[in-house]
Tab-separated table of C-alpha atoms in Angstrom:
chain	number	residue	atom	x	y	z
A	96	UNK	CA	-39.541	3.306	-17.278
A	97	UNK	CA	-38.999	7.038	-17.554
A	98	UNK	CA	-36.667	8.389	-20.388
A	99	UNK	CA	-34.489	9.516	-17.909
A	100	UNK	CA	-34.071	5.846	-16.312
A	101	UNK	CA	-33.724	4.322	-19.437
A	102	UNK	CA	-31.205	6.722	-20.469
A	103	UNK	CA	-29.584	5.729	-17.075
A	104	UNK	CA	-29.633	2.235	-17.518
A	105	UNK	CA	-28.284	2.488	-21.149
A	106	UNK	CA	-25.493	4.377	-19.825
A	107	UNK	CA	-24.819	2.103	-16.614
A	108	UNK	CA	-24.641	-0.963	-19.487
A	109	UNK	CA	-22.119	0.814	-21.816
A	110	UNK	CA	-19.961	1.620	-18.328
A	111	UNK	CA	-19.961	-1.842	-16.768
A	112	UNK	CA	-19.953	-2.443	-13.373
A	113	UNK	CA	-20.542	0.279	-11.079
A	114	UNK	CA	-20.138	0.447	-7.090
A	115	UNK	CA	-20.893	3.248	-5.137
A	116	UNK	CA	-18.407	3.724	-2.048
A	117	UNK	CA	-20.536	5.227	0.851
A	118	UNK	CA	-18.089	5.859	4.082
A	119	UNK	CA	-19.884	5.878	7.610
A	120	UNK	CA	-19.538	7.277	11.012
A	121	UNK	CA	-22.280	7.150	13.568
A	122	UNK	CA	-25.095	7.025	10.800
A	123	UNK	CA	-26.982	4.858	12.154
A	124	UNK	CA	-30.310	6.990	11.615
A	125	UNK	CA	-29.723	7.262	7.642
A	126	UNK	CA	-27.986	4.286	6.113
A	127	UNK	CA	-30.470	2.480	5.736
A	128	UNK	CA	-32.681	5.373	4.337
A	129	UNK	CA	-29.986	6.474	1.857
A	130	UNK	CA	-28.759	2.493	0.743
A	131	UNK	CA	-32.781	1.726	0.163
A	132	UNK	CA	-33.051	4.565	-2.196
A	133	UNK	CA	-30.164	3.937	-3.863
A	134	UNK	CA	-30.738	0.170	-4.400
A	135	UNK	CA	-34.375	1.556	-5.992
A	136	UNK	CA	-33.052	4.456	-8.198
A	137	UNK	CA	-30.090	2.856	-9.412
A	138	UNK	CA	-30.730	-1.658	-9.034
A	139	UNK	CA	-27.607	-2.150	-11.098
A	140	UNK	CA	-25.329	-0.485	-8.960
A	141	UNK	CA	-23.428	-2.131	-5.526
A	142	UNK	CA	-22.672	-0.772	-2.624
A	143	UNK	CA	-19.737	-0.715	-0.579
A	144	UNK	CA	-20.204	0.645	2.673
A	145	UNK	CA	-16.974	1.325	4.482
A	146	UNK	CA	-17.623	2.073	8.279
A	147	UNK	CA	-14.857	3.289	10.605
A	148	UNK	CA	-15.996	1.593	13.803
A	149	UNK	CA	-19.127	3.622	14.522
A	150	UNK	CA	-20.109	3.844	18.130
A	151	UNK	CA	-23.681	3.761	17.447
A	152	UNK	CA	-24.151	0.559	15.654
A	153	UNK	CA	-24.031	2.133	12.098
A	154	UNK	CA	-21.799	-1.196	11.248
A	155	UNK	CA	-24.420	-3.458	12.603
A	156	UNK	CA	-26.855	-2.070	10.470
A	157	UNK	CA	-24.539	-2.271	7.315
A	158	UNK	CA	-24.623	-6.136	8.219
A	159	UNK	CA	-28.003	-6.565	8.043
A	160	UNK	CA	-28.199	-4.546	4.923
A	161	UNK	CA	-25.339	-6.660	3.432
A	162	UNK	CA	-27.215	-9.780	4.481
A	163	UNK	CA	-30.956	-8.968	2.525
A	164	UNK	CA	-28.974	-7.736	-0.263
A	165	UNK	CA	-25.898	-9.349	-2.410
A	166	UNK	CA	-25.207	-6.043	-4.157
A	167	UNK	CA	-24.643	-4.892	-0.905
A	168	UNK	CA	-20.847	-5.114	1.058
A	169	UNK	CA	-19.720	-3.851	4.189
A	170	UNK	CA	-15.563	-3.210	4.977
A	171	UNK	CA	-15.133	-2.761	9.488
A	172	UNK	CA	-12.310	-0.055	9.891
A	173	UNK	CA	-10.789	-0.256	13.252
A	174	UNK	CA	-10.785	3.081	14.156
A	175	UNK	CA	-11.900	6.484	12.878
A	176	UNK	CA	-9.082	7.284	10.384
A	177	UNK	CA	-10.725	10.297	8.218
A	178	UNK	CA	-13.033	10.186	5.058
A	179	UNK	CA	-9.991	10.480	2.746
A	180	UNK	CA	-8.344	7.328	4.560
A	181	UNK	CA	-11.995	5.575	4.049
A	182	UNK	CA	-11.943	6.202	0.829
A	183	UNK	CA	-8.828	4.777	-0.187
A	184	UNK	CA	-9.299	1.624	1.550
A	185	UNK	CA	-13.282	1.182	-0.391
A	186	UNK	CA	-11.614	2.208	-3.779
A	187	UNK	CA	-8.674	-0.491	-3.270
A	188	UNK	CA	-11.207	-3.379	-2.335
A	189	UNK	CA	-13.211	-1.725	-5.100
A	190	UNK	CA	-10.656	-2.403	-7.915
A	191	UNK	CA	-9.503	-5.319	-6.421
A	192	UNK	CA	-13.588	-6.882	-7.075
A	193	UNK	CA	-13.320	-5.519	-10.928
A	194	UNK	CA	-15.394	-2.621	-10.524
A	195	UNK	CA	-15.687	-0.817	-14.103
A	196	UNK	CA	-16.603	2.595	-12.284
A	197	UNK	CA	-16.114	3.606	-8.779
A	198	UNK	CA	-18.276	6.543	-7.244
A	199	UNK	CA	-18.178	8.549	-3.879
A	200	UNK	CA	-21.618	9.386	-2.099
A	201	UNK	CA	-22.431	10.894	1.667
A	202	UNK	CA	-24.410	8.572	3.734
A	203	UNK	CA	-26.420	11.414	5.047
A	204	UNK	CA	-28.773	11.813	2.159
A	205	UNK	CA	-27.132	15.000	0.930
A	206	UNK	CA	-26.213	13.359	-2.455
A	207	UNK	CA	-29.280	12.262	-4.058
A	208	UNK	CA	-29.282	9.006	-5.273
A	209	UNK	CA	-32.165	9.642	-7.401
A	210	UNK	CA	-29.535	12.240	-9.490
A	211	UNK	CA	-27.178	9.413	-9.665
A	212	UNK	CA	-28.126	8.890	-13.535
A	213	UNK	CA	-26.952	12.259	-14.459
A	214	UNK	CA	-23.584	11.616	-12.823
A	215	UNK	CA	-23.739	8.041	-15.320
A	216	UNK	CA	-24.751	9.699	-18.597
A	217	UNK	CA	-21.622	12.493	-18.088
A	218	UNK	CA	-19.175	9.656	-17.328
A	219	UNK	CA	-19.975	8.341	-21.201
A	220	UNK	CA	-17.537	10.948	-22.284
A	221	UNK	CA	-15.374	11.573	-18.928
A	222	UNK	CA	-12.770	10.114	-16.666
A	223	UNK	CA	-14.139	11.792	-13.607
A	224	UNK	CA	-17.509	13.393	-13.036
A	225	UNK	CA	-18.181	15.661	-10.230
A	226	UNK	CA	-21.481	15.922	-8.902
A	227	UNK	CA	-21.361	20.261	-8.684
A	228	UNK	CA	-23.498	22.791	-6.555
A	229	UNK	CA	-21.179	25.718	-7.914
A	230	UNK	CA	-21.884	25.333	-11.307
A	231	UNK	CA	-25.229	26.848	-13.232
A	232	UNK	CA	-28.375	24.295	-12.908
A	233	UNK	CA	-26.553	23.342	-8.969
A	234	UNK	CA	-27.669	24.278	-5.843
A	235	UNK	CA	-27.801	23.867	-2.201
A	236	UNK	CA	-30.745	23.339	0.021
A	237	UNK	CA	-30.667	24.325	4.129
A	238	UNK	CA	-27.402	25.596	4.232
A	239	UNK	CA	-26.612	28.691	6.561
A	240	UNK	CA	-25.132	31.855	4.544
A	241	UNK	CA	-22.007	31.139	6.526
A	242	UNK	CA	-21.303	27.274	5.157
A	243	UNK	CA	-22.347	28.569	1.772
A	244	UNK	CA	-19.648	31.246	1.836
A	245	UNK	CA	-16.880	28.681	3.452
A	246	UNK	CA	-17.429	26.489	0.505
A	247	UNK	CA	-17.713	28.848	-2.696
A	248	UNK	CA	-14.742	30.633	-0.594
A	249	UNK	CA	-12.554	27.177	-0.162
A	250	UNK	CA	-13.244	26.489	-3.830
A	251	UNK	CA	-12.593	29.751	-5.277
A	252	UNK	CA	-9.021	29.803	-3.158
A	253	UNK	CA	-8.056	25.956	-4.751
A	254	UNK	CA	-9.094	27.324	-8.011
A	255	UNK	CA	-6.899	30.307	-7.728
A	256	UNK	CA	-3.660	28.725	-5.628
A	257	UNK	CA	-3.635	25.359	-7.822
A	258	UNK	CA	-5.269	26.667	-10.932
A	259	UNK	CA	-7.871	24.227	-11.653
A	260	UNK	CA	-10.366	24.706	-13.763
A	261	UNK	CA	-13.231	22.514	-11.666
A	262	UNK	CA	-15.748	25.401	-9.964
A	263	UNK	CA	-16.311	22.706	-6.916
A	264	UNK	CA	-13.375	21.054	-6.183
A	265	UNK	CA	-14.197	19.649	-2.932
A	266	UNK	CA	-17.940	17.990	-3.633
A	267	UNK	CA	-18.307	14.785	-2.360
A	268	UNK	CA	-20.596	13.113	-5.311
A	269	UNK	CA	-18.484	11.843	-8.037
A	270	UNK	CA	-17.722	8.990	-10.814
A	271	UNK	CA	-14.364	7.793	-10.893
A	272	UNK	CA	-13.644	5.322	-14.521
A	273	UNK	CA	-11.556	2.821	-12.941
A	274	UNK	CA	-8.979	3.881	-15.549
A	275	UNK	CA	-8.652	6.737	-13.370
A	276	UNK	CA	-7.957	5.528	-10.367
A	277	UNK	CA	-5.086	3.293	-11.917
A	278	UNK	CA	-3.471	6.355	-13.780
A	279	UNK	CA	-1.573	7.558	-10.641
A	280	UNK	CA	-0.398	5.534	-7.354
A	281	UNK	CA	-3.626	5.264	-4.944
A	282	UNK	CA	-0.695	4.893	-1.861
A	283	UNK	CA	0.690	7.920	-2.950
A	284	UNK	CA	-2.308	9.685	-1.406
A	285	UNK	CA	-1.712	10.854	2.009
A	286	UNK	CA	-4.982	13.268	2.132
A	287	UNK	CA	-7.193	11.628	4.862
A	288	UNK	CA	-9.585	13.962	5.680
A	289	UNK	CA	-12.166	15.964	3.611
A	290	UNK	CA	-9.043	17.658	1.405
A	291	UNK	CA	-8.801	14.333	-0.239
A	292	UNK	CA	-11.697	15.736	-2.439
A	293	UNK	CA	-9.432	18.077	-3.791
A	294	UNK	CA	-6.299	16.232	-4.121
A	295	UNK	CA	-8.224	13.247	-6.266
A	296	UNK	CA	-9.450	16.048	-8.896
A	297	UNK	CA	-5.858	17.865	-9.313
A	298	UNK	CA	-4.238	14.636	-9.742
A	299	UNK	CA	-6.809	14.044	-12.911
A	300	UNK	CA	-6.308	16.803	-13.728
A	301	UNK	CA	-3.035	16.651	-13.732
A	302	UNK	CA	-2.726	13.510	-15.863
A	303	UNK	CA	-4.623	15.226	-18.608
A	304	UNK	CA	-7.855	12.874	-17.520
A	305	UNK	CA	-11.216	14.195	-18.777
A	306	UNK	CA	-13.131	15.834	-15.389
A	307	UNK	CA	-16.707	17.212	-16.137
A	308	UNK	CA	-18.847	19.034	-14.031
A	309	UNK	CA	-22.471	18.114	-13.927
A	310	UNK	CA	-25.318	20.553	-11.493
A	311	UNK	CA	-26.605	18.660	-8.577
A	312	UNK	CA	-29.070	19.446	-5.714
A	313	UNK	CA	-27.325	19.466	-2.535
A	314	UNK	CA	-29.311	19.198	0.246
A	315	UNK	CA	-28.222	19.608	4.111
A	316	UNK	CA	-28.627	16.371	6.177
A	317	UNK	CA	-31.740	16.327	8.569
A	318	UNK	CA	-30.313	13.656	10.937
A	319	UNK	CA	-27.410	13.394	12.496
A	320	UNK	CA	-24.335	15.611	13.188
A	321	UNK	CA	-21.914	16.805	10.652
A	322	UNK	CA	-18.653	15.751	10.516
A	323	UNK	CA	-17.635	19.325	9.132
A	324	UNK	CA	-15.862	21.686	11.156
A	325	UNK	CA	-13.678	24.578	11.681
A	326	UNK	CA	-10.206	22.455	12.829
A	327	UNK	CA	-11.689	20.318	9.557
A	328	UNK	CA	-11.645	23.322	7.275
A	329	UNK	CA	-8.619	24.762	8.691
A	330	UNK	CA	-6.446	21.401	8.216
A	331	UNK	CA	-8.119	21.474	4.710
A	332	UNK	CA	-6.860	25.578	3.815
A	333	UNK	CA	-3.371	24.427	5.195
A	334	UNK	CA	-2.922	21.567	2.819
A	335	UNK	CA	-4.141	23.389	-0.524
A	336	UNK	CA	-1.568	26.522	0.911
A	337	UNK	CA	0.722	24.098	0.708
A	338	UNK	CA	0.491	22.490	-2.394
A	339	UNK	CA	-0.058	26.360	-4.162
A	340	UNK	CA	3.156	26.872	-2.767
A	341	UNK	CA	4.985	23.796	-4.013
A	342	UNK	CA	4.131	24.042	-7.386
A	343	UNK	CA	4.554	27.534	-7.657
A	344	UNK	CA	8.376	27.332	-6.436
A	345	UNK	CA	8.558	24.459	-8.868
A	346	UNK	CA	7.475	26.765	-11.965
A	347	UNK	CA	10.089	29.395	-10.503
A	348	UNK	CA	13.010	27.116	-10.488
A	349	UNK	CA	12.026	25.576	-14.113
A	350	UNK	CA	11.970	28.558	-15.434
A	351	UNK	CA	15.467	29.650	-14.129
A	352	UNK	CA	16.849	26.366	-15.415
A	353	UNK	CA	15.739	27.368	-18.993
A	354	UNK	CA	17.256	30.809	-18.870
């Protein structure tokens, strides 16, 4: 065992039980790929695939995956309701099963399993860790200049309009402490789509909980289609206006009520 993987496994001891929530539409050319390597970086951890009715038989193949494997579960959504909406639904089951820690990974093979143990080690001392491309030692592989600029662009904008701290607010690989999730309401997040990214980190932050940033290798999927687009990334730039906006007339009228 390398010193990394031992360091790993120490770490995945001292945090308890860990699942890994991977959401899935029409992947049906890279879960298994991504859920194999996963399974052999990381043995401890479970899986909890949550597909939302994939045309292409993505949910079959969760079943079968489920079936060889006991650290392996599948949740059937009856319709395509968003990644946020995913997401809530795998993190409720999640804490319902006694999870200890609850992650967030792509099932297109973007997120690395293999960097999963760096994710592990920062959640020793965090409440949420945030797999980042936007920080020094992250990167991005395969990306057009244009996506590159969309996302340090989006991330510089929710840094700026809601005044977090976190250089890559919307990245998809992450560590939730269960903790965490239990600190605010989950059914109090209405974020469905991709901006749920965002809202999960501001409500840590929020709370006062303990987000870290560690640098991760992002690499651009080879198979499949992406789910992002432009109607995704404009719903996305509407909600963070939004919630700028909010808070900033909040501040305005507490600070005429103390004058």
């Amino acid at each position: 065992m390398t010193s990394d993987r031992a360091s790993a496994a120490s770490s995945g001891d001292a945090l308890g039980r860990v699942v890994m929530v991977v959401p899935t539409y029409n992947e049906v050319d890279n879960l298994a790929w991504i859920v194999g390597r996963l399974r052999v970086a990381e043995p401890d951890v479970h899986v909890l695939v949550v597909d939302d009715n994939s045309p292409d038989g993505t949910g079959k193949i969760a079943d079968e995956l489920a079936a060889a494997d006991e650290a392996v579960r599948v949740l059937h959504r009856t319709e395509k309701g968003g990644l946020g909406a995913a997401y809530k639904h795998g993190f409720r089951v999640a804490l319902d099963a006694g999870y200890d820690v609850i992650g967030e990974m792509d099932a297109d093979g973007s997120h690395q399993p293999e960097q999963l143990h760096v994710l592990l080690d920062a959640l020793r001392d965090a409440d949420l860790v945030v797999g980042s491309r936007w920080i020094p030692g992250g990167s991005v592989v395969n990306w057009p200049f244009h996506r590159e600029l969309l996302s340090r662009g989006g991330n510089l904008y929710v840094r700026l309009l809601l005044g977090v701290r976190v250089r890559d607010a919307t990245a998809g690989y992450r560590l939730f402490r269960r903790t965490a999730l239990e600190a605010f309401d989950l059914e109090t997040v209405e974020s469905t789509g991709y901006v749920f990214q965002t809202d999960m980190v501001t409500r840590c932050l929020r709370l006062g909980l303990r987000v870290r940033e560690v640098p991760i290798e992002f690499i651009e999927r080879i198979r499949g289609d992406s789910k992002m687009s432009g109607q995704v990334a404009v719903e996305s730039l509407r909600r963070v206006t939004t919630w700028g906006l909010r808070e900033r007339r909040d501040q305005l009228a507490t600070r005429w009520r103390r004058r």
